XYZ file of C-alpha atoms in Angstrom:
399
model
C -41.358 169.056 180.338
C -37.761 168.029 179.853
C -35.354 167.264 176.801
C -35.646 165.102 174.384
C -35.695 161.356 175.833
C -33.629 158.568 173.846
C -35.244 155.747 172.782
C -33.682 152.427 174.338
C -34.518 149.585 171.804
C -35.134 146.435 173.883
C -32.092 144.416 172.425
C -29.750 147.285 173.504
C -30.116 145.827 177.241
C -30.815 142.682 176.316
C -29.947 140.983 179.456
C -28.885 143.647 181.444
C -31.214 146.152 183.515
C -29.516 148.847 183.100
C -27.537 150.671 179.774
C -25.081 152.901 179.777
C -24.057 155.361 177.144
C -20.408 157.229 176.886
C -20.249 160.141 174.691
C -16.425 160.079 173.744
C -16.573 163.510 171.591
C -18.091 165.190 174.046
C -15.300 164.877 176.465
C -12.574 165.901 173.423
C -14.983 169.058 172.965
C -14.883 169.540 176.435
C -11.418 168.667 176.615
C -11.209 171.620 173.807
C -12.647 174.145 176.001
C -10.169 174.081 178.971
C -7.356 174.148 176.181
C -9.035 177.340 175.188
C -8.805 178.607 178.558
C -4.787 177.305 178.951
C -3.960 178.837 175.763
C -5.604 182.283 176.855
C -2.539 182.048 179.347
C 0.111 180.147 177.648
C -0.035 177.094 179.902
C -0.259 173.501 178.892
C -3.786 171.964 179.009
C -3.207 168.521 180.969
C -6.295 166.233 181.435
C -6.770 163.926 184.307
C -7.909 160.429 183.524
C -7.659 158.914 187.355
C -10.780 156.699 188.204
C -11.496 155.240 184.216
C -12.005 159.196 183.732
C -14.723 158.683 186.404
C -16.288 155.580 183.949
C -16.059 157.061 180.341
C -13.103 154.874 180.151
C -8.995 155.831 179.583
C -9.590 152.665 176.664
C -11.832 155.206 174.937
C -10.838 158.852 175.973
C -7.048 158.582 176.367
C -6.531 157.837 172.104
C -9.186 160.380 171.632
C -7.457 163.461 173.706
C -3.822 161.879 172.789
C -5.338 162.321 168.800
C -6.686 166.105 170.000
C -3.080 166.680 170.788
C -3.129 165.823 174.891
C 0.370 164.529 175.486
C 0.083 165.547 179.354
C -1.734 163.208 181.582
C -2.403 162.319 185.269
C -3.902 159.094 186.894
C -3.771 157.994 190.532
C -1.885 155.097 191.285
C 0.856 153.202 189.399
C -1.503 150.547 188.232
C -3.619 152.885 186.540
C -0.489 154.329 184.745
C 0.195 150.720 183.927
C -2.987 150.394 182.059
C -2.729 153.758 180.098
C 0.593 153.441 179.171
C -0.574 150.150 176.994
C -3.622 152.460 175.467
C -0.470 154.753 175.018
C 2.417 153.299 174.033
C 3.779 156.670 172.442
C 6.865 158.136 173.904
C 5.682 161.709 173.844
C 2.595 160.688 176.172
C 3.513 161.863 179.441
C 2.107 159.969 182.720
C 1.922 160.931 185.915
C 0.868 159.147 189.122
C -0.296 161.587 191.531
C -0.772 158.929 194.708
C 3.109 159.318 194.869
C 5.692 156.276 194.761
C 3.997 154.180 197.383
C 6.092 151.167 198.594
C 8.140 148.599 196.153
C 7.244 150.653 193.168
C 10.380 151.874 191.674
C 10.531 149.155 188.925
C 7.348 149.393 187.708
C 7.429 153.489 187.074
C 10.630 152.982 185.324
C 9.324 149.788 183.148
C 5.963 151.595 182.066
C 7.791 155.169 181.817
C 5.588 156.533 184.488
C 6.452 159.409 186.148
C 5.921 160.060 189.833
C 4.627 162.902 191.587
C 6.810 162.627 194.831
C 4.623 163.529 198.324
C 7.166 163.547 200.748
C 10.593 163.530 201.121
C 10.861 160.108 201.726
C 9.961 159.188 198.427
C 12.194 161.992 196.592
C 15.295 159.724 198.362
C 13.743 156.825 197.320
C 13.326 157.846 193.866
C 16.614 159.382 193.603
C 18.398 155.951 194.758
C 16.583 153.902 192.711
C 17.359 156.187 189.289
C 21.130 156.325 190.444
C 21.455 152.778 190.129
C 18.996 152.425 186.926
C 19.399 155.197 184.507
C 18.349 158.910 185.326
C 14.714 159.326 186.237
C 12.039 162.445 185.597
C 9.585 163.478 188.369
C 7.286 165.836 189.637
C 7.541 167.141 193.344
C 3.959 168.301 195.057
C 4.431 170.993 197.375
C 1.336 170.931 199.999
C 0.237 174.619 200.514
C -1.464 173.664 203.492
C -3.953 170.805 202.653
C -2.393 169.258 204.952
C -2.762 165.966 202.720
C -0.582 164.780 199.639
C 3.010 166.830 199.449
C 5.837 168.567 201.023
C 5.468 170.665 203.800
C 6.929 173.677 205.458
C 9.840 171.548 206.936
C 10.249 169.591 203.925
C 10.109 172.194 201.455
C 12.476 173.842 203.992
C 15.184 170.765 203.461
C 14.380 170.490 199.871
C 15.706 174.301 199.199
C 18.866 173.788 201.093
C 19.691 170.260 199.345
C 17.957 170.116 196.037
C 20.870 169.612 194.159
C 22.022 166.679 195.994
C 18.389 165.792 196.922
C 17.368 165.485 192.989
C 21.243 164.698 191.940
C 19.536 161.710 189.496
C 16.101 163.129 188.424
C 14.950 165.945 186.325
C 12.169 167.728 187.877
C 9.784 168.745 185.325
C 6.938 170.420 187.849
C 6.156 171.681 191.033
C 2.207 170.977 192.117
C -0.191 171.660 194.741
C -3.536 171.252 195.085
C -6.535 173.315 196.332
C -9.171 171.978 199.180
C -11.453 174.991 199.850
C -12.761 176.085 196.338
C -16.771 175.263 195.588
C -18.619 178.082 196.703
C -17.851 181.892 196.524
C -15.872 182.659 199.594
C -12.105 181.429 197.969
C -9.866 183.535 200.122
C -8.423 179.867 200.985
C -7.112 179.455 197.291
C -5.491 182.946 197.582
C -3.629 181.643 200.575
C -2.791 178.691 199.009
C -1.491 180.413 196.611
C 0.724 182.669 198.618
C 2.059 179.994 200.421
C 2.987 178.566 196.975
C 4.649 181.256 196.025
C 6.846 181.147 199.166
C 7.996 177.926 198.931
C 8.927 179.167 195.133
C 10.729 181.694 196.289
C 13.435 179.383 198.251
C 13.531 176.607 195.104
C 14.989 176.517 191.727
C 12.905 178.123 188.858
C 10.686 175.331 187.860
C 7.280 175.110 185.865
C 4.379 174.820 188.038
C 0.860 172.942 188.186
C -1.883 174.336 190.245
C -5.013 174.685 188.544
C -7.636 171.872 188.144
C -10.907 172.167 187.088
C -12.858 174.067 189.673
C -10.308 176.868 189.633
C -10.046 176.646 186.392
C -13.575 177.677 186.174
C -13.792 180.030 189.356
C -10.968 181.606 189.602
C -8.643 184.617 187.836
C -6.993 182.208 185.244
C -3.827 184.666 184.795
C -3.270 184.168 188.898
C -3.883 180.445 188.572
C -3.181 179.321 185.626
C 0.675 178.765 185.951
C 2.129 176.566 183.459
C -0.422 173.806 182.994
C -3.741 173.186 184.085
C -4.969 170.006 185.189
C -9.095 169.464 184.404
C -10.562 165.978 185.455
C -14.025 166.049 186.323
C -14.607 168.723 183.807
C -13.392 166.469 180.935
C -16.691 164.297 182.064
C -18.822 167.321 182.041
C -18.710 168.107 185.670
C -18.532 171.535 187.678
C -17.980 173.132 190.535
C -21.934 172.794 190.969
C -24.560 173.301 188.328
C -24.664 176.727 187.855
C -20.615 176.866 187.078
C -19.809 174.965 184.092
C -16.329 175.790 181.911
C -18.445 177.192 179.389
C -22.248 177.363 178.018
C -21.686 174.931 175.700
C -19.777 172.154 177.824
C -21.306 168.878 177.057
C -22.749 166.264 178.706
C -20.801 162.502 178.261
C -22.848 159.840 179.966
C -26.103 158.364 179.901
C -27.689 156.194 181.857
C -30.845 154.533 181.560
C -33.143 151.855 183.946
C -35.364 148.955 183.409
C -38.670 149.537 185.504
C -41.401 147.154 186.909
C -43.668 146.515 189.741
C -46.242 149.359 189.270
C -48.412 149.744 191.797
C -50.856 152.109 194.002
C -49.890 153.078 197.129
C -52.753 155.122 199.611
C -52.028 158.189 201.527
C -50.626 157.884 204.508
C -48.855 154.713 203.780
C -44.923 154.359 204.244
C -42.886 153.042 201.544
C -39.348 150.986 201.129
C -36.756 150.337 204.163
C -37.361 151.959 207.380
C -40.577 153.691 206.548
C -39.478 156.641 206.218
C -40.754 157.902 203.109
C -44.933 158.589 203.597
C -47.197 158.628 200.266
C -48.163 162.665 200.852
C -51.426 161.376 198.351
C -52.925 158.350 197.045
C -49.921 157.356 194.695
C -48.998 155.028 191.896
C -44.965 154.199 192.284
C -42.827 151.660 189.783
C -39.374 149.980 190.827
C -36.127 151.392 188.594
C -34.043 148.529 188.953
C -30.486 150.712 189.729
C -29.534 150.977 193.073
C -26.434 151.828 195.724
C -24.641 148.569 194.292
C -25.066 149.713 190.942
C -23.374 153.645 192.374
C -26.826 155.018 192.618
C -25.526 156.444 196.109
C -28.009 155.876 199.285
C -27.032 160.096 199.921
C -29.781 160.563 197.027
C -32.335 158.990 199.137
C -35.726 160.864 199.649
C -36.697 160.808 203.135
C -39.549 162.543 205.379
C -37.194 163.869 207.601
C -34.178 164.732 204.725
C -36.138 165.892 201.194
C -33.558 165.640 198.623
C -35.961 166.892 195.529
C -34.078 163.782 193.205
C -35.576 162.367 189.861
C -35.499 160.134 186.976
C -37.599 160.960 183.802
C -39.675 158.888 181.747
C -40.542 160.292 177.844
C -40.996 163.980 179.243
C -42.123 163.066 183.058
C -40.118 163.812 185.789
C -40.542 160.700 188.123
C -39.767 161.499 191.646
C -37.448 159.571 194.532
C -39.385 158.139 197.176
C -38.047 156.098 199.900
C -34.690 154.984 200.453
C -32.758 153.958 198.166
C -32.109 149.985 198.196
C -29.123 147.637 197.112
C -30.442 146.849 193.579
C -33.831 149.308 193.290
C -35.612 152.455 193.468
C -38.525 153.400 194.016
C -40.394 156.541 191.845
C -43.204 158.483 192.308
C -44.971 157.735 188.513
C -48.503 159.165 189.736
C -48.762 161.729 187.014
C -47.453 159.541 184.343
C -50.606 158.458 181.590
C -50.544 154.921 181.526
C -49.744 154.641 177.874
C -46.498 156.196 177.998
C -45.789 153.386 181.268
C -46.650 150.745 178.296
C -44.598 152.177 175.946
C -41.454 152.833 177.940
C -40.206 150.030 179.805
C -36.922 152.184 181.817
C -36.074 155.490 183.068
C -33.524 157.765 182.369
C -31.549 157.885 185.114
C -28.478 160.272 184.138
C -29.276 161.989 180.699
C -30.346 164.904 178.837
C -33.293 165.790 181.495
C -31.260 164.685 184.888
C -27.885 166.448 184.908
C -24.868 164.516 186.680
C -24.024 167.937 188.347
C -27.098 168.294 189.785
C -26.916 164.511 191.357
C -23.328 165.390 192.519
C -24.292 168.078 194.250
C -27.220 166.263 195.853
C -24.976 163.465 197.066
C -22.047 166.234 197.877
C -19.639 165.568 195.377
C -18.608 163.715 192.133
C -18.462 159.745 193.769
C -21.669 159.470 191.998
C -19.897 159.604 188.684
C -16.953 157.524 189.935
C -20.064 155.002 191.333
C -21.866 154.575 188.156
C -18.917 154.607 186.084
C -17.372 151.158 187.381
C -17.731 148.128 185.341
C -20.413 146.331 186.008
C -22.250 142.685 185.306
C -25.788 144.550 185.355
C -25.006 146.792 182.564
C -24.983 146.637 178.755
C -22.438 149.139 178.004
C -21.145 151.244 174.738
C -19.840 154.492 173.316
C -22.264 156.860 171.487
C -21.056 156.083 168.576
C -21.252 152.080 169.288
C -24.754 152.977 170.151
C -25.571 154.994 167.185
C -24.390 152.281 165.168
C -25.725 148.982 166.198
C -29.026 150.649 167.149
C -31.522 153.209 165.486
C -30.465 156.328 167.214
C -34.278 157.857 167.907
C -32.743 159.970 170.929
């Protein structure tokens, strides 16, 4: 038996197959719990908001963290920083875009008071140009401790020690960064080279504040090695993890629902093969129903149960678990809703999809990471969405 199951009143999706549900306060109280960690080691407590904040919305979240006292935060590229800038117009609100200054972008980082987080060397000259001829410019430079990805390496950092004065002659630098890439898991001798190779490169530049930490270290590793001067959470925010048995703390909260019209009940014999391919095979004489959320709505294809790749997915209906079968299609999926009495079928009408009785981190790490959230986050004509509290108050809240 699961948790409690909300009830969906019919004119909540009205039109739409599928509803979602954002739980804004959860993400400030989870928000609230990395600042608890940051403040055990005197570092800021950023918050990453790339990706909509992986679909609970910057429109929604950035006012509510901004109002929690966030004033640090970090998007992807330019156009994103665009778009938060107008949720927040407030000159303390820092912004960073951590793609780097891509091509032709100078202008708009220094109309929207965005602030770059330079990659290469390349762009520090670029940057540095541009704010000569238009008014001095802030920045942040990412140092790439081996990623091998975004950021300065050896050679670079090499050429930025000798020249930084000249090299940053019309910019204030107000971080270094790096990032990790070998953390899930519990083998992370990887971060601790990361980290030593960060503190090389530190060695040979000018004493600068430093951002290392995201959410998975935040959560795995020693927080007074890590730490540094601000932490950056992002999929934690959401209520994600390094994997489900790692959260950032017991109470961390869940922030988004999800919930599925079904039809098309039927029995299936065993023996028979069921959706594309055939490659699911009824194990026993089955009843199945159609959840109309598929890869096109970000239910990813990865969570597909197959006879050859068991995956051990499921929605829930009232307190049943309703297995995955088959693969999973464009706009459907298919659930095993054998041991489901037929009166709660008649009385429930959708599935919960992502909830109170399937946890996102369990999905993520079914599909391998957190492009689940990302996928059933984007807007989207098949769904009727809200906030919790929207929710709460346009519909009796029976959940």
């Amino acid at each position: 038996m699961g948790n409690t199951f909300r009830i969906i009143p019919d004119e909540a999706f009205g039109s739409k197959a599928i509803v979602r549900i954002r739980d804004i306060a959860a993400v400030v109280h989870n928000y609230k719990l990395f600042k608890k960690k940051a403040d055990l080691t005197n570092s800021i407590c950023g918050a990453v908001l790339k990706a909509d904040v992986h679909g609970l919305q910057m429109k929604d979240v950035a006012p509510a963290l901004y109002k929690e006292g966030a004033r640090y935060f970090f998007i992807e590229e330019i156009c994103e920083g665009i778009a938060l800038r107008k949720i927040l117009p407030y000159d303390d609100a820092r912004i960073y875009a951590m793609a780097g200054l891509l091509h032709g972008e100078e202008a708009y980082f220094k109309e929207s008071n965005i602030i770059p987080c330079l990659n290469s060397l390349e762009q520090l000259n670029r940057w540095n140009s541009f704010c000569g001829l238009n008014g001095r410019g802030s920045a942040i430079i990412h140092l790439d401790t081996h990623m091998n990805r975004l950021g300065l390496l050896d050679d670079e950092v090499n050429i930025l020690s000798n020249e930084f004065s000249s090299l940053t002659s019309n910019l204030m630098i107000e971080f270094f960064m790096s990032h990790f890439y070998d953390i899930k898991g519990t083998d992370h001798s990887n971060c601790y080279r990361q980290l030593d190779i960060l503190n090389r490169y530190l060695e040979k530049l000018p004493s600068i504040p430093v951002t290392f930490a995201c959410t998975d270290s935040v959560i795995l590793l020693d927080n007074k090695a890590f730490n540094l001067d601000m932490i950056r959470p992002g999929i934690g925010l959401v209520g994600g993890a390094p994997n489900m048995e790692n959260p950032v703390a017991p109470d961390a909260k869940h922030t988004i629902e999800i919930y599925a019209k079904m039809s098309q009940i039927k029995n299936v014999k065993k023996g028979e093969t069921i959706g594309y391919g055939g490659s699911y095979t009824a194990k026993r004489d089955i009843k199945l129903a159609l959840v109309h959320i598929g890869y096109k709505d970000g239910y990813l294809r990865a969570l597909s149960e197959l006879d050859n790749h068991p995956q051990g997915v499921y929605m829930y209906v009232d307190q049943y678990r309703l297995p995955i079968i088959g693969k999973i299609s464009l706009g459907a999926t298919i659930v095993d809703v054998t041991d489901v009495p037929s009166d709660i079928l008649e009385k429930y009408k959708y599935a919960e999809v992502v909830g109170s009785n399937v946890d996102i981190k369990f999905l993520a790490d079914k599909a391998g990471c957190y492009e689940i959230l990302a996928a059933l986050g984007r807007s989207n004509i098949k769904i009727a969405d809200y906030t919790l509290q929207e929710f709460k108050t346009l519909f009796s809240d029976n959940g």
